[in-house]
Amino acid sequence: MPRSNHKPRIFTCIHGTTPICKKGFTTLSGMTRHINSAHQHIQNHYVPSQTSQSSLVSPRAPGEEVIDCNYDEQRIPNHSGSHTLYHPILDGTPCDSNGNDLPLGTPAPGYVTSDSTSDNWDPFATRVEFEIADFLYQCNQMPGTHIDDLLDLWAASLGEGEEPPFSSHKHLYDSIDAIPHGGEPWSSFAIKYSGEVPEDEPPPWMVADYEVWYCNPRTVIRNQLANPDFKGEIDIAPLQEFGADDERIWSNFMSGNWSWNQADIISEDPQTHGGTFVPIILGSDKTTVSVATGQNEYYPLYASVGNVHNNVRRGHRNAVSIIGFLSIPKTDRQYADDATFRKFRRQLFHSSLETILEPLRAGMTVPEVTRFPDGHLRRVIYGLGPYIADYPEQVLLGCIVQGWCARCTAHRDSLDSRAGQRSHAHTRLLMKSLDYKTLWEEYGVVGNVMPFTSSFPRADIHELLAPDLLHQLIKGTFKDHLVTWVGEYLVKIHGETRAAAVMADIDRRIAAVPAFPGLRRFPQGRGFKQWTGDDSKALMKVYLPAIAGHVPQSMVLALRAFLDFCYLVRRNIITTTTLGEIDNALTRFHHHRQAFEQSGVRLDGISLPRQHSMVHYRELIEMFGAPNGLCSSITESKHIKAVKEPWRRSSHFEALGQMLVTNRRLDKLAAARTDFAARRMLDGTCLAPHIQPISPPLPPVTTIDPDDEAADGPRVEAAVSLAKTRARNYPPGARELGKHIKQPQLLDNIRCFLYDQLNPNAATPATDMEISECPMFDGRISVFHSAVATYYAPSDHSGVGGMHRQRIRSVPIWRSGPARRDCAFLEKDPLLEGVLGLHVVKVLLFFSFTFRQVLYPCALIEWFVHPDGCDKPCEETGMWIVEPEYDEDGCRTTAVVHMDSMIRGAHLIPVYGDQFLPRGFKHTDSLTAFQSYYINKFADHHMNEIAF
């Protein structure tokens, strides 16, 4: 067999923003295709920023107003008159190692390390050794025995005197352990019950030792603050953002009122002036790694700094670190409900948190000097910030009774009534005045334990409980309450048999929803047993049209108001206007949900903690910024890397110790990569110096066809480009192509299109003229099966700059089935807001051609129009309705449009009415089988913001 020659990837992409893309390619043409695919918007649409100031604010005089600092130009709309105010006292003034302020204007030193040389790979000999260790341990997660096998094969392939980079898996592990950065050592302490123990057969839990593992949170936080990856994505001072007309904006955590108010309190001490307030965001949640083997529960504790931007915390970029594994006390059924055991369990939790966080206490009152991503030293003052937790965890944190609110004093039987704020001071006063039973029954207070925050400066857990979009709204109110209540209503009204038929039709409607990028399909409806958060999120996007016509209008209106609320609070940027819309949605929800009470579904009324949490969202947004930076989905995602994957790599016997070692090594590898990258040691590839690539000139831009994904790069409002690969087996001529796709009017459409392109200021459009007056066309046509829209959508899954990429398809065969013709939005009138400024079309064909030496990327589309007299959304669902447009001959109206007019994909859902769908109806027929359609503004958050 001939020997295959290895082809080195000698060309390296140097585009992207943060992090810079560094993919390697064997040929220049391969790199060209990649740049056209992944970074086309950078070349075509980059607009230089109006200012190059970093988000790390320069020193300023107390009281000085900072106008239009543009500390994150990708987040804030560039409105005329927009500006940002920073806290005038705790403003993050750079200092020297002794804490003395540096002169105004002292330049940032950049990345600082103990070894500034660019050729020291310690503890590795070369870059190759580091990359191999990182690949095997972090990327591939190869077991030790497999590493040994690989190294043996490697050694066998080498010549005499040559050796592989590592002698064994132990050598590789020792090298990782020797990395001097990151990977704080783990320590432990044991807690034991200290109360009265019965002499005769005491309960096992009373005599057991409960071990808690932790690493020093102070060191972890200092490492996060110094991470050079966060440069430009961290706020060093509390701030207040204002848009056009001085409208307040809330976005990242430090833009909230809480951090500003904390800074006011801290600045009462003169020694803190010029310092930086660093809020510590905590989160904890039990997670199960294996149900089959039983009892495999872990209780991780996470920490992050509130200064980093929300997109960094959501983006799994080492801004959330595991700092502890809490103990989970268990007992048998005999003692499970024992009051003494329940008290001990609470005390164990709060004592553990207090002990773990103890190293931060001194820095909460006396500033300490630490380094920031720009290289500057600053004096920091720590403070306990929001705690990310679901409702059962909030009950434990607040030391309250199940069914009560941990933030306010509203009675459990009427949670949405007016009530005051819970506080440690109020709890202590109640404890002094009332007995345990009264505290429990009348105030919902567990009277024998105080929360751990009561011993830390400026901290009160009742104020610090963060909003939880995932568990309070999506999995709680929507899935557990509203969807369940709809089913109970149908049974109550129709009886079991008829209700089952209606529910089956609702399932068929959900299954009939047309395909859409990023939208999960439910082929069997919503009737599955195990729900995940992603299942609930996906169902929310399609549920409203499915129940319309089957339940009373008031219930549909309740669901609509709830969805409006969810999508508003999930936005990445929330303004004063948005807060008014949130209040309106909540008022409507509370009004219309009474239908469930009046119908008998909720005979005892509605007083539910998760629904009640919606009452606090406005206050929480004003305090902590946009809730998407504090959702428990962040910690649940962290479970995968910090708990689940390390457990799978363990022997499953006494696995925690092995998991701690794995986490430490992963942290060390991540820290080493950050260090090497900051010293520019990872530029280029691992190839030998004599074949290192040089940066080539930018290739010409062609077309793109990436997967649906978050997109890197600077902000672009919208750009749509044809796929990079031309489709085959299509006739090149317009007339023949029209016959091939059964659109004989294609040639006439192209001629009309050319007339409008060549005569943009003509008084009469081509559609009102004789076809003979339009330009003749006999050129060759290239057909494409998709186009890719790149647009600014920071509220959805997006890149660091807030960009998202979505594919729009028009293919004759999709997944070995019928054709798929996606819908899209075209720009109609930029001066009109929402749907009134958009056209909705179905794409029949993507193609391009050249005419008079000009390349025209185009789409053949069918028009949708609003029904006659319909100038506002549907009153019931809140969604706009469109219907197919027909010409005077009863045929669908078609046209050719330029790709520059296309904005992004659109999602339509049929207006089902009150008729039942036939069994076996296929979702691939939905866009042709109905007379009217909803524009689904709930398909994603960006569409919700533009299709109103």
Coordinates of N, CA and C in Angstrom, one line a residue, residues 487-580:
G487 N -54.4 21.2 29.9 CA -54.8 19.8 29.9 C -55.9 19.5 30.9
E488 N -55.8 20.1 32.1 CA -56.8 19.9 33.1 C -58.1 20.5 32.7
Y489 N -58.0 21.7 32.1 CA -59.3 22.4 31.7 C -60.0 21.5 30.6
L490 N -59.3 21.0 29.7 CA -59.9 20.2 28.6 C -60.6 19.0 29.2
V491 N -60.0 18.3 30.2 CA -60.6 17.2 30.8 C -61.9 17.6 31.6
K492 N -61.8 18.8 32.3 CA -62.9 19.2 33.1 C -64.1 19.6 32.2
I493 N -63.9 20.2 31.0 CA -64.9 20.6 30.1 C -65.5 19.5 29.2
H494 N -64.6 18.7 28.7 CA -65.0 17.7 27.7 C -65.0 16.3 28.2
G495 N -64.5 16.0 29.4 CA -64.4 14.6 29.8 C -63.1 14.0 29.3
E496 N -62.7 12.8 29.8 CA -61.5 12.2 29.5 C -61.4 11.9 28.0
T497 N -62.4 11.3 27.4 CA -62.4 10.8 26.1 C -62.2 11.9 25.1
R498 N -63.1 12.9 25.2 CA -63.1 14.0 24.2 C -61.8 14.9 24.4
A499 N -61.4 15.0 25.7 CA -60.2 15.8 26.0 C -59.0 15.1 25.3
A500 N -59.0 13.8 25.4 CA -57.8 13.1 24.7 C -57.8 13.4 23.2
A501 N -59.0 13.5 22.6 CA -59.0 13.8 21.2 C -58.5 15.2 20.9
V502 N -58.9 16.1 21.7 CA -58.5 17.5 21.6 C -57.0 17.6 21.8
M503 N -56.5 17.0 22.8 CA -55.0 17.0 23.1 C -54.3 16.4 22.0
A504 N -54.8 15.3 21.4 CA -54.2 14.7 20.2 C -54.1 15.7 19.0
D505 N -55.1 16.5 18.9 CA -55.1 17.4 17.8 C -54.1 18.6 18.1
I506 N -54.0 19.0 19.3 CA -53.0 20.0 19.7 C -51.6 19.4 19.4
D507 N -51.4 18.1 19.7 CA -50.1 17.5 19.4 C -49.9 17.5 17.9
R508 N -50.9 17.2 17.1 CA -50.7 17.2 15.6 C -50.4 18.6 15.1
R509 N -51.0 19.6 15.7 CA -50.7 21.0 15.3 C -49.2 21.3 15.6
I510 N -48.8 20.9 16.8 CA -47.4 21.2 17.2 C -46.5 20.4 16.2
A511 N -46.8 19.2 15.8 CA -46.0 18.4 14.9 C -46.0 19.0 13.5
A512 N -47.1 19.7 13.1 CA -47.2 20.3 11.8 C -46.5 21.6 11.6
V513 N -45.9 22.1 12.6 CA -45.2 23.4 12.5 C -44.1 23.3 11.4
P514 N -44.0 24.2 10.5 CA -42.9 24.1 9.5 C -41.5 24.2 10.1
A515 N -40.6 23.6 9.5 CA -39.2 23.6 9.9 C -38.6 25.0 9.9
F516 N -37.7 25.2 10.8 CA -37.1 26.5 10.9 C -35.7 26.4 11.6
P517 N -34.7 27.1 11.2 CA -33.4 26.9 11.8 C -33.4 27.2 13.3
G518 N -32.8 26.3 14.0 CA -32.7 26.4 15.5 C -34.0 26.1 16.2
L519 N -35.0 25.7 15.5 CA -36.3 25.4 16.2 C -36.5 23.8 16.2
R520 N -36.6 23.3 17.4 CA -36.8 21.9 17.6 C -38.1 21.5 17.2
R521 N -38.2 20.4 16.5 CA -39.5 19.8 16.0 C -40.0 18.8 17.0
F522 N -41.3 18.7 17.1 CA -42.0 17.7 18.0 C -42.8 16.8 17.1
P523 N -42.2 15.7 16.5 CA -42.9 14.9 15.6 C -44.1 14.2 16.2
Q524 N -44.0 13.9 17.6 CA -45.2 13.3 18.2 C -45.9 14.3 19.2
G525 N -45.7 15.6 18.9 CA -46.4 16.6 19.8 C -45.6 16.7 21.1
R526 N -46.3 17.1 22.1 CA -45.6 17.4 23.4 C -45.8 16.3 24.4
G527 N -46.3 15.1 23.9 CA -46.6 14.0 24.9 C -45.4 13.2 25.2
F528 N -44.3 13.7 25.8 CA -43.2 12.9 26.2 C -43.0 13.0 27.7
K529 N -42.4 12.1 28.3 CA -42.4 12.0 29.8 C -41.3 12.8 30.4
Q530 N -40.1 12.7 29.9 CA -39.0 13.4 30.5 C -38.7 14.7 29.8
W531 N -38.9 15.8 30.6 CA -38.8 17.1 30.0 C -37.4 17.7 30.4
T532 N -36.8 18.4 29.5 CA -35.6 19.2 29.8 C -35.9 20.6 29.7
G533 N -35.0 21.5 30.1 CA -35.2 22.9 29.9 C -35.3 23.3 28.4
D534 N -34.5 22.6 27.6 CA -34.6 22.9 26.2 C -35.9 22.5 25.6
D535 N -36.5 21.4 26.1 CA -37.8 21.0 25.6 C -38.8 22.1 25.9
S536 N -38.8 22.6 27.1 CA -39.8 23.6 27.5 C -39.5 24.9 26.6
K537 N -38.3 25.3 26.4 CA -38.0 26.5 25.6 C -38.5 26.3 24.2
A538 N -38.3 25.1 23.6 CA -38.8 24.8 22.3 C -40.3 24.8 22.2
L539 N -41.0 24.2 23.2 CA -42.4 24.2 23.1 C -43.1 25.6 23.2
M540 N -42.4 26.5 24.0 CA -42.9 27.8 24.2 C -43.0 28.5 22.8
K541 N -42.2 28.2 21.9 CA -42.1 28.9 20.6 C -43.3 28.5 19.7
V542 N -43.9 27.4 19.9 CA -45.0 26.9 19.0 C -46.3 26.6 19.7
Y543 N -46.4 26.8 21.0 CA -47.6 26.3 21.7 C -48.8 27.2 21.5
L544 N -48.6 28.5 21.4 CA -49.8 29.4 21.4 C -50.7 29.2 20.2
P545 N -50.2 29.1 19.0 CA -51.1 28.8 17.8 C -51.8 27.4 17.9
A546 N -51.1 26.5 18.6 CA -51.7 25.1 18.7 C -52.9 25.0 19.6
I547 N -53.0 25.9 20.6 CA -54.2 25.8 21.5 C -55.3 26.8 21.1
A548 N -54.9 27.8 20.2 CA -56.0 28.7 19.8 C -57.1 28.0 19.1
G549 N -58.3 28.2 19.5 CA -59.4 27.5 18.9 C -59.9 26.4 19.7
H550 N -59.1 25.9 20.6 CA -59.4 24.7 21.5 C -59.7 25.1 22.9
V551 N -59.2 26.3 23.3 CA -59.5 26.8 24.7 C -60.1 28.2 24.6
P552 N -60.7 28.7 25.7 CA -61.3 30.0 25.6 C -60.3 31.1 25.3
Q553 N -60.7 32.2 24.7 CA -59.8 33.3 24.4 C -59.1 33.8 25.6
S554 N -59.7 33.8 26.7 CA -59.0 34.4 27.9 C -57.8 33.5 28.3
M555 N -57.8 32.2 28.0 CA -56.7 31.4 28.3 C -55.6 31.6 27.3
V556 N -55.9 31.8 26.0 CA -55.0 32.1 25.0 C -54.3 33.5 25.3
L557 N -55.1 34.4 25.8 CA -54.6 35.7 26.2 C -53.6 35.6 27.4
A558 N -53.9 34.7 28.3 CA -53.0 34.5 29.4 C -51.7 34.0 29.0
L559 N -51.7 33.0 28.1 CA -50.5 32.4 27.5 C -49.7 33.5 26.8
R560 N -50.4 34.3 26.0 CA -49.8 35.3 25.2 C -49.1 36.3 26.1
A561 N -49.8 36.8 27.2 CA -49.2 37.8 28.1 C -48.0 37.2 28.8
F562 N -48.0 35.9 29.1 CA -46.9 35.2 29.8 C -45.7 35.2 28.8
L563 N -45.9 34.8 27.6 CA -44.9 34.7 26.6 C -44.3 36.1 26.3
D564 N -45.1 37.1 26.3 CA -44.6 38.5 26.1 C -43.7 38.8 27.3
F565 N -44.1 38.5 28.5 CA -43.3 38.8 29.6 C -41.9 38.1 29.5
C566 N -41.9 36.8 29.2 CA -40.7 36.0 29.1 C -39.7 36.6 28.1
Y567 N -40.2 36.9 26.9 CA -39.3 37.4 25.9 C -38.8 38.8 26.2
L568 N -39.6 39.6 26.9 CA -39.1 40.9 27.3 C -38.0 40.8 28.3
V569 N -38.2 40.0 29.4 CA -37.2 40.0 30.4 C -35.9 39.2 30.0
R570 N -36.0 38.5 28.9 CA -34.9 37.7 28.4 C -34.0 38.6 27.5
R571 N -34.4 39.8 27.2 CA -33.6 40.6 26.3 C -32.2 41.0 26.8
N572 N -31.3 41.2 26.0 CA -29.9 41.5 26.4 C -29.8 42.9 26.8
I573 N -30.7 43.8 26.3 CA -30.7 45.2 26.6 C -32.1 45.6 27.0
I574 N -32.3 46.1 28.2 CA -33.6 46.5 28.7 C -33.6 47.9 29.0
T575 N -34.6 48.6 28.4 CA -34.7 50.1 28.6 C -35.9 50.4 29.5
T576 N -36.0 51.7 29.8 CA -37.2 52.1 30.6 C -38.5 51.8 29.9
T577 N -38.5 51.9 28.6 CA -39.7 51.6 27.8 C -40.0 50.1 27.9
T578 N -38.9 49.3 27.9 CA -39.1 47.8 28.0 C -39.7 47.5 29.4
L579 N -39.3 48.2 30.4 CA -39.8 47.9 31.8 C -41.3 48.2 31.8
G580 N -41.7 49.3 31.1 CA -43.2 49.5 31.0 C -43.9 48.4 30.3

